[in-house]
């Protein structure tokens, strides 16, 4: 089984709908991240969490919210989806105990907002 | 602030060629640098992590180097194969987060 899983893998939704993307990990890592990837713009950080009680905005947090339900679970919500949120979304984890900042990525969720 | 740049954006080589992918960063106090591979529409796979105390890190046909003084890292791929075709990204940490380059898309032609 994959160490970092994301659900759903693909999602098509309409403008204005609320959707949630979920991320779970079995690596026992304390840090979790949400990124989006757009062609030509690379990976951009949306939100990150260094532990269950620590949530931080990344460079493009507007229009998104997150919830760290447990050390192993980190969810990303789009309260009212808009077409320019169509992108590939990745969750990642890292272990602060290693001191290396090495990140491990999930398989991604392809989101289309029509 | 850390900025990471990868040039060229795309590269096409014949099978069997040795090649070098480049990654530049602005903050020479970089702690380490991570190289990833991404196949189209797929997630990122970590290839190599090279620590600031290391100059090189090797895995199979891949060799990554890190030169903090010049702000550069290179990923060397020996005897390239069509299966190496993918986008390669480098990333360096900054305040606990990773800063990514835009990636180099490699095509290895049979």
XYZ file of C-alpha atoms in Angstrom:
224
model
C 0.000 0.000 0.000
C 1.112 3.525 -0.737
C 2.506 5.525 2.166
C 0.719 8.723 1.132
C -2.756 8.380 -0.333
C -5.084 10.964 -1.783
C -8.813 10.732 -2.420
C -10.417 11.206 -4.827
C -7.894 10.742 -7.633
C -10.055 12.593 -10.120
C -12.916 14.996 -9.546
C -15.082 17.085 -11.803
C -17.242 19.682 -10.092
C -19.233 22.762 -10.968
C -18.516 26.366 -10.124
C -19.735 27.289 -6.666
C -19.675 23.779 -5.231
C -17.843 22.939 -2.021
C -15.419 20.067 -2.300
C -12.910 18.362 -0.061
C -9.712 16.603 -1.019
C -8.324 14.167 1.511
C -4.822 13.025 2.290
C -3.749 10.187 4.569
C -0.299 8.914 5.397
C 1.102 5.849 7.125
C 4.677 7.156 7.344
C 4.233 8.534 10.849
C 5.441 11.952 9.697
C 4.486 15.046 11.648
C 4.541 17.543 8.770
C 2.062 17.657 5.909
C 1.654 19.935 2.902
C -0.792 20.736 0.116
C 0.448 21.903 -3.295
C -1.170 22.657 -6.606
C 0.511 22.219 -9.955
C -0.406 24.130 -13.089
C 1.285 23.890 -16.486
C 4.022 26.510 -16.733
C 3.667 27.563 -13.081
C 5.269 24.625 -11.349
C 4.366 23.522 -7.836
C 2.935 26.094 -5.482
C 2.353 25.647 -1.770
C -1.234 26.166 -0.579
C -1.097 25.254 3.120
C 1.221 23.373 5.420
C 1.036 21.898 8.899
C 4.009 21.153 11.117
C 1.869 19.274 13.641
C -1.787 18.727 14.481
C -2.175 22.116 16.141
C -0.087 24.060 13.651
C -1.592 25.261 10.353
C 0.103 27.798 8.094
C -0.784 29.536 4.869
C 1.397 29.008 1.848
C 1.845 31.312 -1.114
C -1.613 30.759 -2.642
C -4.066 30.062 0.210
C -6.920 32.332 -0.932
C -10.029 30.298 -1.749
C -8.798 27.266 0.193
C -9.016 25.994 3.761
C -7.523 22.982 5.500
C -8.118 20.718 8.448
C -5.569 18.530 10.221
C -7.878 15.950 11.775
C -5.057 13.791 13.095
C -1.339 13.436 12.571
C -2.062 11.123 9.657
C -4.828 13.132 7.963
C -4.789 16.516 6.274
C -7.766 17.700 4.205
C -8.004 20.542 1.720
C -11.350 22.244 1.073
C -12.501 24.547 -1.676
C -15.440 26.405 -0.154
C -16.807 27.656 -3.472
C -14.936 26.188 -6.417
C -14.059 28.386 -9.390
C -12.678 27.363 -12.809
C -9.171 28.722 -12.169
C -8.839 26.185 -9.351
C -8.670 23.494 -12.019
C -5.280 21.901 -11.388
C -3.399 18.865 -10.150
C -3.281 18.821 -6.333
C -0.606 17.050 -4.330
C -0.267 16.198 -0.690
C 3.194 15.649 0.782
C 4.695 14.681 4.129
C 8.001 15.069 5.897
C 9.531 14.050 9.205
C 10.998 16.875 11.277
C 12.953 14.306 13.280
C 15.312 13.555 10.392
C 16.300 17.177 9.985
C 16.501 16.711 6.222
C 13.198 18.318 5.098
C 12.865 15.419 2.636
C 9.301 15.293 1.336
C 7.230 12.363 0.107
C 4.365 12.953 -2.271
C 0.994 11.374 -2.836
C -0.220 10.405 -6.327
C -2.220 13.580 -6.811
C -5.841 14.570 -7.374
C -6.840 15.964 -10.747
C -9.567 18.544 -10.131
C -11.633 20.083 -12.903
C -14.039 22.928 -12.134
C -16.540 23.607 -14.930
C 14.311 34.257 0.078
C 15.263 31.062 -1.697
C 14.671 30.926 -5.458
C 15.289 27.791 -7.484
C 15.794 27.801 -11.238
C 16.129 24.960 -13.727
C 17.474 25.475 -17.211
C 16.701 24.277 -19.842
C 12.963 23.789 -19.544
C 13.119 20.925 -22.033
C 15.813 18.614 -23.356
C 15.779 15.920 -26.026
C 18.628 13.422 -26.389
C 19.242 10.135 -28.212
C 19.244 6.940 -26.215
C 22.568 6.053 -24.627
C 23.770 9.610 -24.170
C 25.058 10.828 -20.821
C 23.372 14.050 -19.758
C 23.368 16.696 -17.057
C 20.376 18.558 -15.662
C 21.039 21.857 -13.925
C 19.519 23.465 -10.846
C 20.484 26.886 -9.467
C 19.530 28.360 -6.108
C 20.002 31.803 -4.604
C 20.506 31.058 -0.899
C 23.924 29.461 -0.413
C 22.961 28.518 3.137
C 20.837 25.777 1.635
C 20.538 22.809 3.981
C 20.088 20.160 1.324
C 18.643 19.675 -2.140
C 16.161 17.096 -3.338
C 15.734 15.803 -6.883
C 12.385 14.414 -8.022
C 11.057 12.670 -11.088
C 7.512 13.242 -12.349
C 5.844 11.249 -15.096
C 3.001 13.000 -16.962
C -0.073 13.405 -14.762
C 1.567 11.476 -11.944
C 2.984 12.266 -8.529
C 6.545 13.167 -7.652
C 9.028 10.409 -6.908
C 12.044 11.328 -4.819
C 15.251 10.353 -6.581
C 18.059 11.714 -4.451
C 18.539 13.925 -1.429
C 21.945 15.513 -1.171
C 22.922 17.078 2.132
C 24.906 20.307 2.382
C 27.768 18.319 3.937
C 27.924 16.049 0.887
C 29.260 16.889 -2.526
C 27.701 13.950 -4.333
C 24.998 11.328 -3.947
C 24.556 8.340 -6.232
C 21.721 5.957 -7.007
C 22.217 3.566 -9.900
C 22.754 5.575 -13.092
C 21.959 8.822 -11.293
C 24.486 11.090 -9.611
C 23.618 14.366 -7.950
C 26.149 16.975 -6.924
C 25.816 20.070 -4.778
C 28.075 23.123 -4.860
C 26.837 25.632 -2.303
C 29.468 28.225 -3.125
C 28.301 28.489 -6.727
C 24.621 27.950 -5.924
C 24.342 24.958 -8.234
C 23.282 21.351 -8.205
C 23.490 18.947 -11.113
C 21.801 15.638 -11.799
C 23.886 13.404 -14.026
C 22.128 10.578 -15.854
C 24.419 7.977 -17.369
C 23.538 5.921 -20.437
C 20.092 7.436 -20.813
C 17.139 5.206 -21.737
C 13.680 5.974 -23.156
C 12.277 5.063 -19.732
C 14.123 8.054 -18.287
C 11.763 10.357 -20.188
C 9.993 12.465 -17.555
C 10.107 15.862 -15.874
C 12.858 16.295 -13.318
C 12.427 18.821 -10.524
C 14.842 20.049 -7.918
C 13.809 21.604 -4.621
C 15.566 23.205 -1.680
C 14.236 23.866 1.825
C 13.509 27.323 3.142
C 11.925 27.913 6.573
C 10.721 24.330 6.719
C 9.155 24.365 3.260
C 10.445 23.189 -0.096
C 11.020 25.676 -2.894
C 10.729 24.012 -6.296
C 12.279 24.776 -9.627
C 10.064 24.768 -12.703
C 11.498 21.446 -13.862
C 13.299 20.129 -16.935
C 11.275 17.874 -19.225
C 13.548 15.201 -20.654
C 12.810 13.151 -23.737
C 15.107 10.253 -24.550
C 14.599 9.071 -28.115
C 15.122 5.405 -29.024
